[in-house]
Amino acid sequence: MERTDPIRLLLVDDEPALREPLAAYLTRQGFAVREAASAAQARSLIRDELPELVLLDIMMPGEDGLSLCRHLAETHSVPTILLTAKGEATDRIVGLEIGADDYVVKPFEPRELVARIRSVLRRSAKGGTQPLLEDENYLFEGWQLDPLKRRLIDPAGTLVPISSAEFRLLLAFLDHPRQVLDRDRLLDMVQGREAHLFDRAVDNQVSRLRRKIEVDNKTPTMIQTVWGGGYMLAAEVRRVRC
């Protein structure tokens, strides 16, 4: 059933000259936009209502965008697009590594940003590559993933927070168990646009995921490195109706 309510965006930027006209433009494109001038204000708005995507400036006074991006990656499955300056290449790489889904470089065309937003939302909604029944979950090594609610439960029954990028990476492995997935394929699944420019981003995402699901992430047994090939999920995966 096609939704009729607008997609909720949170735009976080300390520059009113950019934030306010951009929010107005995105509103005209059919989005429901809330604005925050700081990371602290953004945290407050997120507590009130979780957005469906966050547009996040990196350079802000006080808590910067990378810190907020890390917080979102660790506590919510909210897709994030970074708004960066041309000279912040290192910050862009760090942002992708800690869970950002994409970035745009200032100054940018608003139409390009809208295209990026829709692309990230499509990837986020698509999740895995195999169709799932509405109440079907993944079970592997005592773990359980509900792909619709994006809930990862450990063998002890504890909810484990997982970022949007980690969620898509885990789904890629669960949809292709015991198959070697090279970095290019994983980057396409997880990051999409121009991800090949940041080859080590997938290695960092794998490391983050290992820290969450492996008994010992230094000697991983589930997500194995295949030298010269990529990575493989060495686990039995079942899809069950719940």
mmCIF file of C-alpha atoms in Angstrom, residues 125-139 145-150 167 171 174-175 237-242:
data_model
loop_
_atom_site.group_PDB
_atom_site.id
_atom_site.type_symbol
_atom_site.label_atom_id
_atom_site.label_comp_id
_atom_site.label_asym_id
_atom_site.label_seq_id
_atom_site.Cartn_x
_atom_site.Cartn_y
_atom_site.Cartn_z
ATOM 1 C CA ALA A 125 13.961 0.260 2.530
ATOM 2 C CA LYS A 126 15.238 -2.450 0.218
ATOM 3 C CA GLY A 127 17.538 -3.943 2.834
ATOM 4 C CA GLY A 128 18.307 -7.459 1.670
ATOM 5 C CA THR A 129 18.220 -8.802 -1.853
ATOM 6 C CA GLN A 130 15.781 -11.681 -1.325
ATOM 7 C CA PRO A 131 12.050 -11.117 -0.805
ATOM 8 C CA LEU A 132 10.795 -11.729 2.719
ATOM 9 C CA LEU A 133 7.399 -12.599 4.049
ATOM 10 C CA GLU A 134 6.064 -9.920 6.374
ATOM 11 C CA ASP A 135 6.638 -11.935 9.552
ATOM 12 C CA GLU A 136 9.838 -13.727 8.489
ATOM 13 C CA ASN A 137 13.016 -13.389 10.557
ATOM 14 C CA TYR A 138 16.600 -14.591 10.165
ATOM 15 C CA LEU A 139 18.101 -17.000 12.703
ATOM 16 C CA LEU A 145 17.271 -10.416 13.039
ATOM 17 C CA ASP A 146 13.856 -8.928 12.340
ATOM 18 C CA PRO A 147 14.476 -7.123 9.017
ATOM 19 C CA LEU A 148 11.257 -5.113 9.055
ATOM 20 C CA LYS A 149 11.695 -3.731 12.564
ATOM 21 C CA ARG A 150 15.499 -3.751 12.239
ATOM 22 C CA PHE A 167 22.039 -3.554 9.163
ATOM 23 C CA LEU A 171 21.529 -8.554 5.573
ATOM 24 C CA LEU A 174 22.515 -13.379 5.748
ATOM 25 C CA ASP A 175 21.151 -13.455 2.192
ATOM 26 C CA VAL A 237 21.075 -19.194 8.306
ATOM 27 C CA ARG A 238 17.369 -19.994 8.580
ATOM 28 C CA ARG A 239 14.408 -17.832 7.672
ATOM 29 C CA VAL A 240 11.492 -18.533 9.973
ATOM 30 C CA ARG A 241 7.954 -17.250 10.412
ATOM 31 C CA CYS A 242 7.536 -15.551 13.783
#
